[in-house]
Coordinates of C-alpha atoms in Angstrom, one line a residue:
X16 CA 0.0 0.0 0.0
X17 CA 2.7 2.3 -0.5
X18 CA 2.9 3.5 3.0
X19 CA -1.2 3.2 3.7
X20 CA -2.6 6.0 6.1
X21 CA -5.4 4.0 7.5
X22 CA -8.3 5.1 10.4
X23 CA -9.8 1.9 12.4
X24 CA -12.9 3.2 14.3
X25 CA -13.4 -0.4 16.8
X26 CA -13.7 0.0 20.2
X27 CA -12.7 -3.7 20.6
X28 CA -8.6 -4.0 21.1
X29 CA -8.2 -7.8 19.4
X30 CA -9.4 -6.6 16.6
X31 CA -7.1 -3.7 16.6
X32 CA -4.1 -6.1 17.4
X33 CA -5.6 -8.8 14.7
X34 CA -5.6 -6.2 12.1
X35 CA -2.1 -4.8 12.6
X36 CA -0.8 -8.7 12.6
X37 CA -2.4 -9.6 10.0
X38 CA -0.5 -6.5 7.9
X39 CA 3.0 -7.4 9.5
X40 CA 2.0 -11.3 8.1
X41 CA 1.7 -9.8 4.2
X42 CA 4.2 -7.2 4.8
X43 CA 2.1 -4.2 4.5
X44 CA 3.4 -0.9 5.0
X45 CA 1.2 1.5 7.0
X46 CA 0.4 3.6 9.4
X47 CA -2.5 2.5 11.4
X48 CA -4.4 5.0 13.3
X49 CA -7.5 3.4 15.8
X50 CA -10.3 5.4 17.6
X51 CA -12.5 3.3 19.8
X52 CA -15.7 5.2 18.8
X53 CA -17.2 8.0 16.2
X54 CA -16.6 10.9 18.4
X55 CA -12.8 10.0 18.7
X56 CA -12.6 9.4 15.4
X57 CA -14.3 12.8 14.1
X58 CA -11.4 14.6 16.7
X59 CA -8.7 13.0 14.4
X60 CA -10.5 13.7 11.0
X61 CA -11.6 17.1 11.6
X62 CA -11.2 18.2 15.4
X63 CA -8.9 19.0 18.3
X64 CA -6.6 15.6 17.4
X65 CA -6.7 16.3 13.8
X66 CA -4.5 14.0 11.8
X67 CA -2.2 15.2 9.0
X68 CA -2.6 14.2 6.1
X69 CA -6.0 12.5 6.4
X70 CA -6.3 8.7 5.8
X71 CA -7.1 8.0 3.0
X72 CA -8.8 4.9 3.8
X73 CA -11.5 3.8 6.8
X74 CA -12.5 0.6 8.6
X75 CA -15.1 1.2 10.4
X76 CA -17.5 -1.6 12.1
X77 CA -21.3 0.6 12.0
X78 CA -22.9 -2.3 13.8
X79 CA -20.1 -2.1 16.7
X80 CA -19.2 1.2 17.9
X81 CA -22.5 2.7 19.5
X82 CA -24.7 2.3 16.7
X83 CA -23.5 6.2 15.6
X84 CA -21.7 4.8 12.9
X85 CA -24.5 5.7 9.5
X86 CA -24.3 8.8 11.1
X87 CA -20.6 9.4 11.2
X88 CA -20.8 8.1 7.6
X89 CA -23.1 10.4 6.5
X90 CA -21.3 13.2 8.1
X91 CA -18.0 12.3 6.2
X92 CA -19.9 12.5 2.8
X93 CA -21.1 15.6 3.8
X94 CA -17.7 17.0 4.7
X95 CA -15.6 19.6 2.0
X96 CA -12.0 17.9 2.8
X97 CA -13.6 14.4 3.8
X98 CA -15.7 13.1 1.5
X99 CA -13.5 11.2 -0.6
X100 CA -11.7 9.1 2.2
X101 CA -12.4 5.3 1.0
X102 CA -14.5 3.8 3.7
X103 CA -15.1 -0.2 3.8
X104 CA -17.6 -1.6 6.6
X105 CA -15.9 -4.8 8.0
X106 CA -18.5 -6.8 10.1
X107 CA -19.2 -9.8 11.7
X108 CA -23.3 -8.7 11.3
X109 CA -25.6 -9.7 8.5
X110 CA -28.1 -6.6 9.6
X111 CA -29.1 -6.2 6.0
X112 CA -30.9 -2.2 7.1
X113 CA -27.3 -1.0 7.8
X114 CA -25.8 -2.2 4.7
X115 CA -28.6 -0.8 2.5
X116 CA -28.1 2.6 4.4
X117 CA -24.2 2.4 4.5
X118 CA -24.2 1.3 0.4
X119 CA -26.6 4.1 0.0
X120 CA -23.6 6.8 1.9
X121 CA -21.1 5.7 -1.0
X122 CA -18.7 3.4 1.0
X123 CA -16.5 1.5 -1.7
X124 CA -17.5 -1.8 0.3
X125 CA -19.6 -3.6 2.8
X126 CA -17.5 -6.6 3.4
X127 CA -19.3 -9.3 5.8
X128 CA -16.4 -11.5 7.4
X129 CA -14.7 -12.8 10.7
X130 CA -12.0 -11.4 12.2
X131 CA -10.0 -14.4 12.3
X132 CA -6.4 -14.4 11.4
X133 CA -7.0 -16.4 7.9
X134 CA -10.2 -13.8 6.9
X135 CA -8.3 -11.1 7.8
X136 CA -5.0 -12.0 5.7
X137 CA -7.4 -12.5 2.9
X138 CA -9.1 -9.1 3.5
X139 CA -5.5 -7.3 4.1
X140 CA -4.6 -8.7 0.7
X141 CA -7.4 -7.4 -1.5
X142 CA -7.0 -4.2 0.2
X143 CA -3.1 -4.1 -0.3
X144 CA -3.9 -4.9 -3.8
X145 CA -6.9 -2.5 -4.4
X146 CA -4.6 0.5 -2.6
X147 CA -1.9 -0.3 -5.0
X148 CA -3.5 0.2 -8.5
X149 CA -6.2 3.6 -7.8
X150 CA -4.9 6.6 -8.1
X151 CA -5.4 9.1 -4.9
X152 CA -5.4 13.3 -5.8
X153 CA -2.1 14.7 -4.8
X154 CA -4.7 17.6 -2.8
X155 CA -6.4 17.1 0.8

């Protein structure tokens, strides 16, 4: 990933340590940020904790962190600077309401999985792969 800036919004710390194992395994590059909930992560998008440059890419689990997170979504599309940050759902939830609404705020993918070690690899992989051949503006 060329050096991936990448936000995790999960309050839950295995998946956090899962998902930075899982990039050492397939020797990604990147700098993972985490926030355990929406309100954290809108400080380090656009607030007090503001991180520079923004990611370019979220993982964010809407059926996990408060149930705030269609709202956070829809906030980011609504925002000048963030609306073109890549956001992909990871879940463990087959909730089909939230992935109609979340599909419907323009994420580039809804991807229903487990977070074990093999699924996550796998997941890591596309991602590397799919980070690797788009092209990203050179601006905010």
């Amino acid at each position: 990933m060329g050096n991936a800036s990448i936000l995790l919004i999960d309050n839950r710390k295995s998946l956090i340590q899962n998902i930075r194992k899982s990039f050492s395994e397939i020797d990604v590059k990147y700098t993972l940020f985490s926030a355990a909930n929406e309100k954290e992560a809108w400080s380090m998008l656009d607030g007090s904790e503001k991180i520079i440059p923004i990611p370019k890419i979220i993982l964010i689990d809407i059926n996990s962190t408060n149930n705030k997170g269609l709202q956070f979504l829809n906030a980011i599309r609504n925002h000048t600077d963030l609306k073109s940050i890549l956001v992909f759902v990871i879940t463990d939830s087959k909730t089909d309401k939230n992935k109609v609404a979340a599909l419907n705020l323009n994420i580039a993918g809804y991807i229903p999985m487990s977070f074990e070690s093999q699924t996550l690899n796998s997941f890591m992989t596309v991602l590397n792969d799919y980070w690797n051949i788009i092209e990203f503006s050179s601006q905010k």
